[in-house]
Amino acid sequence: MPSVISESITVNRINLSGLSYAMHVSLSHLSTVFKQTTGNNLISYVTELRLEKARELLSDMQYSISEVAALSGYSDAKYFAKLFKKKMGSTPSEYRNLIIQGGIDGN
């Protein structure tokens, strides 16, 4: 199940409601089955996938921070930056600067 979710989130930029609709189950059922199967919370898993995608995209200087947010599944760049800082300990700009300086491998 995680591979289906990973592919849907990163390739199609689908949201959780859309994913549950595509799988013909309720969001509640999908979340419950995911938790039972993996031991992880579905929303936390999806957030980690999106932030992983963002970290990859931040190493590509052709994308602005707003574009990275959108390509990672976040429609609000400010929310994305706040969440990124909370989870990663630095803003997307700071993270990108660390990549440029060679302090972080962007992949």
PDB file of N, CA and C in Angstrom:
ATOM      1  N   MET A   1       0.814  -1.204   0.000  1.00  0.00           N
ATOM      2  CA  MET A   1       0.000   0.000   0.000  1.00  0.00           C
ATOM      3  C   MET A   1       0.856   1.266   0.000  1.00  0.00           C
ATOM      4  N   PRO A   2       1.955   1.345   0.778  1.00  0.00           N
ATOM      5  CA  PRO A   2       2.760   2.567   0.732  1.00  0.00           C
ATOM      6  C   PRO A   2       3.266   2.911  -0.661  1.00  0.00           C
ATOM      7  N   SER A   3       3.605   1.905  -1.481  1.00  0.00           N
ATOM      8  CA  SER A   3       4.107   2.214  -2.823  1.00  0.00           C
ATOM      9  C   SER A   3       3.016   2.824  -3.694  1.00  0.00           C
ATOM     10  N   VAL A   4       1.788   2.363  -3.541  1.00  0.00           N
ATOM     11  CA  VAL A   4       0.666   2.947  -4.299  1.00  0.00           C
ATOM     12  C   VAL A   4       0.471   4.393  -3.887  1.00  0.00           C
ATOM     13  N   ILE A   5       0.514   4.647  -2.601  1.00  0.00           N
ATOM     14  CA  ILE A   5       0.339   6.004  -2.088  1.00  0.00           C
ATOM     15  C   ILE A   5       1.489   6.889  -2.542  1.00  0.00           C
ATOM     16  N   SER A   6       2.697   6.384  -2.422  1.00  0.00           N
ATOM     17  CA  SER A   6       3.874   7.152  -2.831  1.00  0.00           C
ATOM     18  C   SER A   6       3.774   7.555  -4.293  1.00  0.00           C
ATOM     19  N   GLU A   7       3.431   6.607  -5.143  1.00  0.00           N
ATOM     20  CA  GLU A   7       3.317   6.895  -6.575  1.00  0.00           C
ATOM     21  C   GLU A   7       2.206   7.902  -6.840  1.00  0.00           C
ATOM     22  N   SER A   8       1.076   7.744  -6.192  1.00  0.00           N
ATOM     23  CA  SER A   8      -0.055   8.645  -6.413  1.00  0.00           C
ATOM     24  C   SER A   8       0.243  10.055  -5.950  1.00  0.00           C
ATOM     25  N   ILE A   9       0.879  10.183  -4.804  1.00  0.00           N
ATOM     26  CA  ILE A   9       1.170  11.495  -4.248  1.00  0.00           C
ATOM     27  C   ILE A   9       2.224  12.220  -5.067  1.00  0.00           C
ATOM     28  N   THR A  10       3.325  11.547  -5.394  1.00  0.00           N
ATOM     29  CA  THR A  10       4.423  12.239  -6.050  1.00  0.00           C
ATOM     30  C   THR A  10       4.242  12.357  -7.561  1.00  0.00           C
ATOM     31  N   VAL A  11       3.607  11.387  -8.187  1.00  0.00           N
ATOM     32  CA  VAL A  11       3.450  11.449  -9.637  1.00  0.00           C
ATOM     33  C   VAL A  11       2.235  12.273 -10.023  1.00  0.00           C
ATOM     34  N   ASN A  12       1.111  12.003  -9.393  1.00  0.00           N
ATOM     35  CA  ASN A  12      -0.137  12.657  -9.787  1.00  0.00           C
ATOM     36  C   ASN A  12      -0.488  13.862  -8.924  1.00  0.00           C
ATOM     37  N   ARG A  13       0.266  14.094  -7.871  1.00  0.00           N
ATOM     38  CA  ARG A  13      -0.023  15.166  -6.919  1.00  0.00           C
ATOM     39  C   ARG A  13      -1.471  15.080  -6.425  1.00  0.00           C
ATOM     40  N   ILE A  14      -1.924  13.868  -6.189  1.00  0.00           N
ATOM     41  CA  ILE A  14      -3.290  13.648  -5.721  1.00  0.00           C
ATOM     42  C   ILE A  14      -3.356  13.902  -4.214  1.00  0.00           C
ATOM     43  N   ASN A  15      -4.493  14.333  -3.740  1.00  0.00           N
ATOM     44  CA  ASN A  15      -4.656  14.514  -2.303  1.00  0.00           C
ATOM     45  C   ASN A  15      -5.230  13.239  -1.695  1.00  0.00           C
ATOM     46  N   LEU A  16      -5.328  13.198  -0.373  1.00  0.00           N
ATOM     47  CA  LEU A  16      -5.789  11.987   0.294  1.00  0.00           C
ATOM     48  C   LEU A  16      -7.233  11.636  -0.064  1.00  0.00           C
ATOM     49  N   SER A  17      -8.077  12.632  -0.199  1.00  0.00           N
ATOM     50  CA  SER A  17      -9.467  12.367  -0.587  1.00  0.00           C
ATOM     51  C   SER A  17      -9.519  11.766  -1.983  1.00  0.00           C
ATOM     52  N   GLY A  18      -8.726  12.312  -2.870  1.00  0.00           N
ATOM     53  CA  GLY A  18      -8.662  11.778  -4.229  1.00  0.00           C
ATOM     54  C   GLY A  18      -8.104  10.367  -4.265  1.00  0.00           C
ATOM     55  N   LEU A  19      -7.139  10.113  -3.406  1.00  0.00           N
ATOM     56  CA  LEU A  19      -6.553   8.778  -3.333  1.00  0.00           C
ATOM     57  C   LEU A  19      -7.589   7.773  -2.836  1.00  0.00           C
ATOM     58  N   SER A  20      -8.307   8.121  -1.788  1.00  0.00           N
ATOM     59  CA  SER A  20      -9.327   7.203  -1.270  1.00  0.00           C
ATOM     60  C   SER A  20     -10.428   6.975  -2.314  1.00  0.00           C
ATOM     61  N   TYR A  21     -10.796   8.028  -3.040  1.00  0.00           N
ATOM     62  CA  TYR A  21     -11.790   7.910  -4.104  1.00  0.00           C
ATOM     63  C   TYR A  21     -11.290   6.957  -5.195  1.00  0.00           C
ATOM     64  N   ALA A  22     -10.038   7.121  -5.593  1.00  0.00           N
ATOM     65  CA  ALA A  22      -9.460   6.276  -6.636  1.00  0.00           C
ATOM     66  C   ALA A  22      -9.375   4.812  -6.203  1.00  0.00           C
ATOM     67  N   MET A  23      -9.230   4.590  -4.902  1.00  0.00           N
ATOM     68  CA  MET A  23      -9.128   3.222  -4.376  1.00  0.00           C
ATOM     69  C   MET A  23     -10.503   2.670  -3.979  1.00  0.00           C
ATOM     70  N   HIS A  24     -11.554   3.482  -4.158  1.00  0.00           N
ATOM     71  CA  HIS A  24     -12.935   3.086  -3.864  1.00  0.00           C
ATOM     72  C   HIS A  24     -13.146   2.714  -2.401  1.00  0.00           C
ATOM     73  N   VAL A  25     -12.528   3.472  -1.513  1.00  0.00           N
ATOM     74  CA  VAL A  25     -12.707   3.296  -0.069  1.00  0.00           C
ATOM     75  C   VAL A  25     -12.840   4.673   0.567  1.00  0.00           C
ATOM     76  N   SER A  26     -13.378   4.708   1.765  1.00  0.00           N
ATOM     77  CA  SER A  26     -13.472   5.986   2.464  1.00  0.00           C
ATOM     78  C   SER A  26     -12.091   6.390   2.966  1.00  0.00           C
ATOM     79  N   LEU A  27     -11.904   7.669   3.184  1.00  0.00           N
ATOM     80  CA  LEU A  27     -10.643   8.166   3.713  1.00  0.00           C
ATOM     81  C   LEU A  27     -10.376   7.567   5.096  1.00  0.00           C
ATOM     82  N   SER A  28     -11.409   7.449   5.888  1.00  0.00           N
ATOM     83  CA  SER A  28     -11.282   6.854   7.221  1.00  0.00           C
ATOM     84  C   SER A  28     -10.794   5.408   7.131  1.00  0.00           C
ATOM     85  N   HIS A  29     -11.396   4.647   6.222  1.00  0.00           N
ATOM     86  CA  HIS A  29     -10.993   3.243   6.056  1.00  0.00           C
ATOM     87  C   HIS A  29      -9.556   3.149   5.543  1.00  0.00           C
ATOM     88  N   LEU A  30      -9.234   3.972   4.574  1.00  0.00           N
ATOM     89  CA  LEU A  30      -7.876   3.983   4.035  1.00  0.00           C
ATOM     90  C   LEU A  30      -6.867   4.287   5.139  1.00  0.00           C
ATOM     91  N   SER A  31      -7.148   5.279   5.946  1.00  0.00           N
ATOM     92  CA  SER A  31      -6.250   5.645   7.050  1.00  0.00           C
ATOM     93  C   SER A  31      -6.100   4.507   8.050  1.00  0.00           C
ATOM     94  N   THR A  32      -7.212   3.870   8.383  1.00  0.00           N
ATOM     95  CA  THR A  32      -7.183   2.766   9.340  1.00  0.00           C
ATOM     96  C   THR A  32      -6.381   1.588   8.808  1.00  0.00           C
ATOM     97  N   VAL A  33      -6.638   1.194   7.574  1.00  0.00           N
ATOM     98  CA  VAL A  33      -5.924   0.068   6.980  1.00  0.00           C
ATOM     99  C   VAL A  33      -4.433   0.392   6.845  1.00  0.00           C
ATOM    100  N   PHE A  34      -4.129   1.610   6.457  1.00  0.00           N
ATOM    101  CA  PHE A  34      -2.727   2.015   6.336  1.00  0.00           C
ATOM    102  C   PHE A  34      -2.022   1.899   7.686  1.00  0.00           C
ATOM    103  N   LYS A  35      -2.650   2.402   8.727  1.00  0.00           N
ATOM    104  CA  LYS A  35      -2.072   2.359  10.078  1.00  0.00           C
ATOM    105  C   LYS A  35      -1.892   0.911  10.533  1.00  0.00           C
ATOM    106  N   GLN A  36      -2.873   0.067  10.280  1.00  0.00           N
ATOM    107  CA  GLN A  36      -2.787  -1.340  10.663  1.00  0.00           C
ATOM    108  C   GLN A  36      -1.692  -2.069   9.886  1.00  0.00           C
ATOM    109  N   THR A  37      -1.537  -1.715   8.620  1.00  0.00           N
ATOM    110  CA  THR A  37      -0.573  -2.389   7.750  1.00  0.00           C
ATOM    111  C   THR A  37       0.864  -1.946   8.014  1.00  0.00           C
ATOM    112  N   THR A  38       1.043  -0.646   8.203  1.00  0.00           N
ATOM    113  CA  THR A  38       2.410  -0.106   8.296  1.00  0.00           C
ATOM    114  C   THR A  38       2.821   0.311   9.703  1.00  0.00           C
ATOM    115  N   GLY A  39       1.833   0.557  10.561  1.00  0.00           N
ATOM    116  CA  GLY A  39       2.132   1.089  11.883  1.00  0.00           C
ATOM    117  C   GLY A  39       2.342   2.591  11.887  1.00  0.00           C
ATOM    118  N   ASN A  40       2.191   3.214  10.727  1.00  0.00           N
ATOM    119  CA  ASN A  40       2.392   4.661  10.592  1.00  0.00           C
ATOM    120  C   ASN A  40       1.084   5.364  10.279  1.00  0.00           C
ATOM    121  N   ASN A  41       1.005   6.623  10.660  1.00  0.00           N
ATOM    122  CA  ASN A  41      -0.123   7.478  10.363  1.00  0.00           C
ATOM    123  C   ASN A  41      -0.059   7.881   8.895  1.00  0.00           C
ATOM    124  N   LEU A  42      -1.176   7.792   8.185  1.00  0.00           N
ATOM    125  CA  LEU A  42      -1.211   8.097   6.752  1.00  0.00           C
ATOM    126  C   LEU A  42      -0.820   9.543   6.460  1.00  0.00           C
ATOM    127  N   ILE A  43      -1.352  10.470   7.206  1.00  0.00           N
ATOM    128  CA  ILE A  43      -1.045  11.884   6.954  1.00  0.00           C
ATOM    129  C   ILE A  43       0.433  12.170   7.179  1.00  0.00           C
ATOM    130  N   SER A  44       1.005  11.593   8.222  1.00  0.00           N
ATOM    131  CA  SER A  44       2.441  11.774   8.483  1.00  0.00           C
ATOM    132  C   SER A  44       3.275  11.181   7.362  1.00  0.00           C
ATOM    133  N   TYR A  45       2.851  10.037   6.858  1.00  0.00           N
ATOM    134  CA  TYR A  45       3.559   9.392   5.758  1.00  0.00           C
ATOM    135  C   TYR A  45       3.538  10.264   4.503  1.00  0.00           C
ATOM    136  N   VAL A  46       2.375  10.782   4.184  1.00  0.00           N
ATOM    137  CA  VAL A  46       2.232  11.635   2.997  1.00  0.00           C
ATOM    138  C   VAL A  46       3.057  12.915   3.164  1.00  0.00           C
ATOM    139  N   THR A  47       3.032  13.494   4.353  1.00  0.00           N
ATOM    140  CA  THR A  47       3.835  14.692   4.618  1.00  0.00           C
ATOM    141  C   THR A  47       5.312  14.391   4.392  1.00  0.00           C
ATOM    142  N   GLU A  48       5.780  13.260   4.889  1.00  0.00           N
ATOM    143  CA  GLU A  48       7.188  12.891   4.698  1.00  0.00           C
ATOM    144  C   GLU A  48       7.519  12.700   3.219  1.00  0.00           C
ATOM    145  N   LEU A  49       6.608  12.089   2.464  1.00  0.00           N
ATOM    146  CA  LEU A  49       6.824  11.936   1.017  1.00  0.00           C
ATOM    147  C   LEU A  49       6.939  13.290   0.327  1.00  0.00           C
ATOM    148  N   ARG A  50       6.053  14.189   0.698  1.00  0.00           N
ATOM    149  CA  ARG A  50       6.063  15.521   0.072  1.00  0.00           C
ATOM    150  C   ARG A  50       7.328  16.291   0.433  1.00  0.00           C
ATOM    151  N   LEU A  51       7.762  16.179   1.676  1.00  0.00           N
ATOM    152  CA  LEU A  51       8.985  16.881   2.080  1.00  0.00           C
ATOM    153  C   LEU A  51      10.225  16.246   1.443  1.00  0.00           C
ATOM    154  N   GLU A  52      10.199  14.953   1.261  1.00  0.00           N
ATOM    155  CA  GLU A  52      11.294  14.280   0.561  1.00  0.00           C
ATOM    156  C   GLU A  52      11.389  14.794  -0.876  1.00  0.00           C
ATOM    157  N   LYS A  53      10.232  14.913  -1.525  1.00  0.00           N
ATOM    158  CA  LYS A  53      10.187  15.461  -2.887  1.00  0.00           C
ATOM    159  C   LYS A  53      10.699  16.902  -2.895  1.00  0.00           C
ATOM    160  N   ALA A  54      10.298  17.683  -1.897  1.00  0.00           N
ATOM    161  CA  ALA A  54      10.746  19.072  -1.804  1.00  0.00           C
ATOM    162  C   ALA A  54      12.262  19.151  -1.654  1.00  0.00           C
ATOM    163  N   ARG A  55      12.835  18.296  -0.826  1.00  0.00           N
ATOM    164  CA  ARG A  55      14.295  18.302  -0.638  1.00  0.00           C
ATOM    165  C   ARG A  55      15.001  18.017  -1.956  1.00  0.00           C
ATOM    166  N   GLU A  56      14.473  17.075  -2.723  1.00  0.00           N
ATOM    167  CA  GLU A  56      15.053  16.786  -4.039  1.00  0.00           C
ATOM    168  C   GLU A  56      14.956  18.003  -4.961  1.00  0.00           C
ATOM    169  N   LEU A  57      13.784  18.616  -4.990  1.00  0.00           N
ATOM    170  CA  LEU A  57      13.561  19.759  -5.876  1.00  0.00           C
ATOM    171  C   LEU A  57      14.386  20.982  -5.487  1.00  0.00           C
ATOM    172  N   LEU A  58      14.645  21.137  -4.200  1.00  0.00           N
ATOM    173  CA  LEU A  58      15.436  22.294  -3.751  1.00  0.00           C
ATOM    174  C   LEU A  58      16.872  22.242  -4.269  1.00  0.00           C
ATOM    175  N   SER A  59      17.343  21.082  -4.648  1.00  0.00           N
ATOM    176  CA  SER A  59      18.700  20.988  -5.197  1.00  0.00           C
ATOM    177  C   SER A  59      18.749  21.439  -6.657  1.00  0.00           C
ATOM    178  N   ASP A  60      17.588  21.615  -7.273  1.00  0.00           N
ATOM    179  CA  ASP A  60      17.509  22.078  -8.655  1.00  0.00           C
ATOM    180  C   ASP A  60      17.200  23.573  -8.644  1.00  0.00           C
ATOM    181  N   MET A  61      18.178  24.367  -8.995  1.00  0.00           N
ATOM    182  CA  MET A  61      18.048  25.821  -8.883  1.00  0.00           C
ATOM    183  C   MET A  61      17.068  26.437  -9.882  1.00  0.00           C
ATOM    184  N   GLN A  62      16.562  25.645 -10.826  1.00  0.00           N
ATOM    185  CA  GLN A  62      15.608  26.199 -11.796  1.00  0.00           C
ATOM    186  C   GLN A  62      14.249  26.478 -11.161  1.00  0.00           C
ATOM    187  N   TYR A  63      13.990  25.880  -9.979  1.00  0.00           N
ATOM    188  CA  TYR A  63      12.702  26.062  -9.326  1.00  0.00           C
ATOM    189  C   TYR A  63      12.786  27.086  -8.203  1.00  0.00           C
ATOM    190  N   SER A  64      11.823  27.986  -8.176  1.00  0.00           N
ATOM    191  CA  SER A  64      11.719  28.906  -7.047  1.00  0.00           C
ATOM    192  C   SER A  64      11.156  28.123  -5.859  1.00  0.00           C
ATOM    193  N   ILE A  65      11.214  28.708  -4.685  1.00  0.00           N
ATOM    194  CA  ILE A  65      10.660  28.057  -3.495  1.00  0.00           C
ATOM    195  C   ILE A  65       9.158  27.835  -3.676  1.00  0.00           C
ATOM    196  N   SER A  66       8.466  28.800  -4.260  1.00  0.00           N
ATOM    197  CA  SER A  66       7.025  28.641  -4.516  1.00  0.00           C
ATOM    198  C   SER A  66       6.750  27.486  -5.470  1.00  0.00           C
ATOM    199  N   GLU A  67       7.587  27.350  -6.478  1.00  0.00           N
ATOM    200  CA  GLU A  67       7.422  26.235  -7.422  1.00  0.00           C
ATOM    201  C   GLU A  67       7.709  24.899  -6.740  1.00  0.00           C
ATOM    202  N   VAL A  68       8.720  24.858  -5.892  1.00  0.00           N
ATOM    203  CA  VAL A  68       9.027  23.640  -5.135  1.00  0.00           C
ATOM    204  C   VAL A  68       7.826  23.266  -4.270  1.00  0.00           C
ATOM    205  N   ALA A  69       7.242  24.252  -3.608  1.00  0.00           N
ATOM    206  CA  ALA A  69       6.062  23.996  -2.773  1.00  0.00           C
ATOM    207  C   ALA A  69       4.943  23.383  -3.617  1.00  0.00           C
ATOM    208  N   ALA A  70       4.644  24.008  -4.743  1.00  0.00           N
ATOM    209  CA  ALA A  70       3.562  23.520  -5.601  1.00  0.00           C
ATOM    210  C   ALA A  70       3.849  22.124  -6.142  1.00  0.00           C
ATOM    211  N   LEU A  71       5.068  21.896  -6.590  1.00  0.00           N
ATOM    212  CA  LEU A  71       5.434  20.591  -7.136  1.00  0.00           C
ATOM    213  C   LEU A  71       5.469  19.502  -6.069  1.00  0.00           C
ATOM    214  N   SER A  72       5.563  19.911  -4.825  1.00  0.00           N
ATOM    215  CA  SER A  72       5.571  18.959  -3.710  1.00  0.00           C
ATOM    216  C   SER A  72       4.169  18.711  -3.161  1.00  0.00           C
ATOM    217  N   GLY A  73       3.187  19.410  -3.706  1.00  0.00           N
ATOM    218  CA  GLY A  73       1.812  19.182  -3.297  1.00  0.00           C
ATOM    219  C   GLY A  73       1.242  20.211  -2.344  1.00  0.00           C
ATOM    220  N   TYR A  74       1.927  21.341  -2.186  1.00  0.00           N
ATOM    221  CA  TYR A  74       1.448  22.393  -1.287  1.00  0.00           C
ATOM    222  C   TYR A  74       1.021  23.610  -2.098  1.00  0.00           C
ATOM    223  N   SER A  75      -0.231  24.017  -1.953  1.00  0.00           N
ATOM    224  CA  SER A  75      -0.735  25.168  -2.704  1.00  0.00           C
ATOM    225  C   SER A  75      -0.366  26.487  -2.032  1.00  0.00           C
ATOM    226  N   ASP A  76      -0.011  26.441  -0.755  1.00  0.00           N
ATOM    227  CA  ASP A  76       0.345  27.639   0.009  1.00  0.00           C
ATOM    228  C   ASP A  76       1.835  27.595   0.346  1.00  0.00           C
ATOM    229  N   ALA A  77       2.618  28.428  -0.322  1.00  0.00           N
ATOM    230  CA  ALA A  77       4.072  28.426  -0.134  1.00  0.00           C
ATOM    231  C   ALA A  77       4.471  28.819   1.285  1.00  0.00           C
ATOM    232  N   LYS A  78       3.685  29.704   1.923  1.00  0.00           N
ATOM    233  CA  LYS A  78       4.001  30.090   3.300  1.00  0.00           C
ATOM    234  C   LYS A  78       3.801  28.925   4.256  1.00  0.00           C
ATOM    235  N   TYR A  79       2.727  28.202   4.070  1.00  0.00           N
ATOM    236  CA  TYR A  79       2.484  27.013   4.892  1.00  0.00           C
ATOM    237  C   TYR A  79       3.593  25.985   4.669  1.00  0.00           C
ATOM    238  N   PHE A  80       3.960  25.783   3.400  1.00  0.00           N
ATOM    239  CA  PHE A  80       5.038  24.855   3.061  1.00  0.00           C
ATOM    240  C   PHE A  80       6.328  25.245   3.782  1.00  0.00           C
ATOM    241  N   ALA A  81       6.688  26.523   3.730  1.00  0.00           N
ATOM    242  CA  ALA A  81       7.933  26.979   4.363  1.00  0.00           C
ATOM    243  C   ALA A  81       7.891  26.771   5.877  1.00  0.00           C
ATOM    244  N   LYS A  82       6.741  27.047   6.475  1.00  0.00           N
ATOM    245  CA  LYS A  82       6.587  26.870   7.916  1.00  0.00           C
ATOM    246  C   LYS A  82       6.703  25.391   8.293  1.00  0.00           C
ATOM    247  N   LEU A  83       6.030  24.528   7.552  1.00  0.00           N
ATOM    248  CA  LEU A  83       6.092  23.088   7.805  1.00  0.00           C
ATOM    249  C   LEU A  83       7.501  22.547   7.562  1.00  0.00           C
ATOM    250  N   PHE A  84       8.142  22.991   6.486  1.00  0.00           N
ATOM    251  CA  PHE A  84       9.491  22.548   6.160  1.00  0.00           C
ATOM    252  C   PHE A  84      10.444  22.891   7.305  1.00  0.00           C
ATOM    253  N   LYS A  85      10.344  24.115   7.808  1.00  0.00           N
ATOM    254  CA  LYS A  85      11.209  24.534   8.913  1.00  0.00           C
ATOM    255  C   LYS A  85      10.940  23.701  10.166  1.00  0.00           C
ATOM    256  N   LYS A  86       9.675  23.454  10.444  1.00  0.00           N
ATOM    257  CA  LYS A  86       9.315  22.666  11.627  1.00  0.00           C
ATOM    258  C   LYS A  86       9.882  21.248  11.540  1.00  0.00           C
ATOM    259  N   LYS A  87       9.786  20.635  10.381  1.00  0.00           N
ATOM    260  CA  LYS A  87      10.217  19.246  10.207  1.00  0.00           C
ATOM    261  C   LYS A  87      11.714  19.102   9.936  1.00  0.00           C
ATOM    262  N   MET A  88      12.297  20.089   9.229  1.00  0.00           N
ATOM    263  CA  MET A  88      13.691  19.971   8.793  1.00  0.00           C
ATOM    264  C   MET A  88      14.662  20.809   9.614  1.00  0.00           C
ATOM    265  N   GLY A  89      14.151  21.758  10.368  1.00  0.00           N
ATOM    266  CA  GLY A  89      15.017  22.588  11.187  1.00  0.00           C
ATOM    267  C   GLY A  89      15.602  23.787  10.471  1.00  0.00           C
ATOM    268  N   SER A  90      15.232  23.962   9.214  1.00  0.00           N
ATOM    269  CA  SER A  90      15.674  25.133   8.458  1.00  0.00           C
ATOM    270  C   SER A  90      14.600  25.467   7.431  1.00  0.00           C
ATOM    271  N   THR A  91      14.608  26.718   6.982  1.00  0.00           N
ATOM    272  CA  THR A  91      13.659  27.110   5.948  1.00  0.00           C
ATOM    273  C   THR A  91      14.095  26.484   4.624  1.00  0.00           C
ATOM    274  N   PRO A  92      13.210  26.431   3.641  1.00  0.00           N
ATOM    275  CA  PRO A  92      13.620  25.922   2.329  1.00  0.00           C
ATOM    276  C   PRO A  92      14.809  26.708   1.744  1.00  0.00           C
ATOM    277  N   SER A  93      14.831  28.012   1.941  1.00  0.00           N
ATOM    278  CA  SER A  93      15.950  28.823   1.436  1.00  0.00           C
ATOM    279  C   SER A  93      17.252  28.474   2.136  1.00  0.00           C
ATOM    280  N   GLU A  94      17.191  28.330   3.451  1.00  0.00           N
ATOM    281  CA  GLU A  94      18.384  27.946   4.215  1.00  0.00           C
ATOM    282  C   GLU A  94      18.871  26.563   3.789  1.00  0.00           C
ATOM    283  N   TYR A  95      17.935  25.642   3.593  1.00  0.00           N
ATOM    284  CA  TYR A  95      18.278  24.290   3.153  1.00  0.00           C
ATOM    285  C   TYR A  95      18.962  24.330   1.787  1.00  0.00           C
ATOM    286  N   ARG A  96      18.399  25.122   0.871  1.00  0.00           N
ATOM    287  CA  ARG A  96      18.989  25.252  -0.461  1.00  0.00           C
ATOM    288  C   ARG A  96      20.395  25.842  -0.369  1.00  0.00           C
ATOM    289  N   ASN A  97      20.591  26.845   0.487  1.00  0.00           N
ATOM    290  CA  ASN A  97      21.922  27.432   0.657  1.00  0.00           C
ATOM    291  C   ASN A  97      22.923  26.420   1.177  1.00  0.00           C
ATOM    292  N   LEU A  98      22.485  25.543   2.072  1.00  0.00           N
ATOM    293  CA  LEU A  98      23.369  24.479   2.564  1.00  0.00           C
ATOM    294  C   LEU A  98      23.760  23.524   1.444  1.00  0.00           C
ATOM    295  N   ILE A  99      22.827  23.240   0.553  1.00  0.00           N
ATOM    296  CA  ILE A  99      23.130  22.395  -0.611  1.00  0.00           C
ATOM    297  C   ILE A  99      24.184  23.082  -1.480  1.00  0.00           C
ATOM    298  N   ILE A 100      23.973  24.363  -1.756  1.00  0.00           N
ATOM    299  CA  ILE A 100      24.906  25.134  -2.596  1.00  0.00           C
ATOM    300  C   ILE A 100      26.298  25.140  -1.985  1.00  0.00           C
ATOM    301  N   GLN A 101      26.356  25.304  -0.680  1.00  0.00           N
ATOM    302  CA  GLN A 101      27.651  25.370   0.015  1.00  0.00           C
ATOM    303  C   GLN A 101      28.285  23.992   0.200  1.00  0.00           C
ATOM    304  N   GLY A 102      27.559  22.940  -0.184  1.00  0.00           N
ATOM    305  CA  GLY A 102      28.101  21.592  -0.060  1.00  0.00           C
ATOM    306  C   GLY A 102      27.912  20.970   1.307  1.00  0.00           C
ATOM    307  N   GLY A 103      27.110  21.604   2.154  1.00  0.00           N
ATOM    308  CA  GLY A 103      26.893  21.083   3.496  1.00  0.00           C
ATOM    309  C   GLY A 103      25.854  19.980   3.572  1.00  0.00           C
ATOM    310  N   ILE A 104      25.063  19.834   2.505  1.00  0.00           N
ATOM    311  CA  ILE A 104      24.013  18.802   2.450  1.00  0.00           C
ATOM    312  C   ILE A 104      23.999  18.234   1.041  1.00  0.00           C
ATOM    313  N   ASP A 105      23.829  16.913   0.966  1.00  0.00           N
ATOM    314  CA  ASP A 105      23.610  16.284  -0.313  1.00  0.00           C
ATOM    315  C   ASP A 105      22.141  16.441  -0.650  1.00  0.00           C
ATOM    316  N   GLY A 106      21.807  17.095  -1.725  1.00  0.00           N
ATOM    317  CA  GLY A 106      20.429  17.407  -2.067  1.00  0.00           C
ATOM    318  C   GLY A 106      19.590  16.241  -2.548  1.00  0.00           C
ATOM    319  N   ASN A 107      20.154  15.081  -2.645  1.00  0.00           N
ATOM    320  CA  ASN A 107      19.382  13.929  -3.133  1.00  0.00           C
ATOM    321  C   ASN A 107      19.061  12.967  -2.076  1.00  0.00           C
TER     322      ASN A 107
END
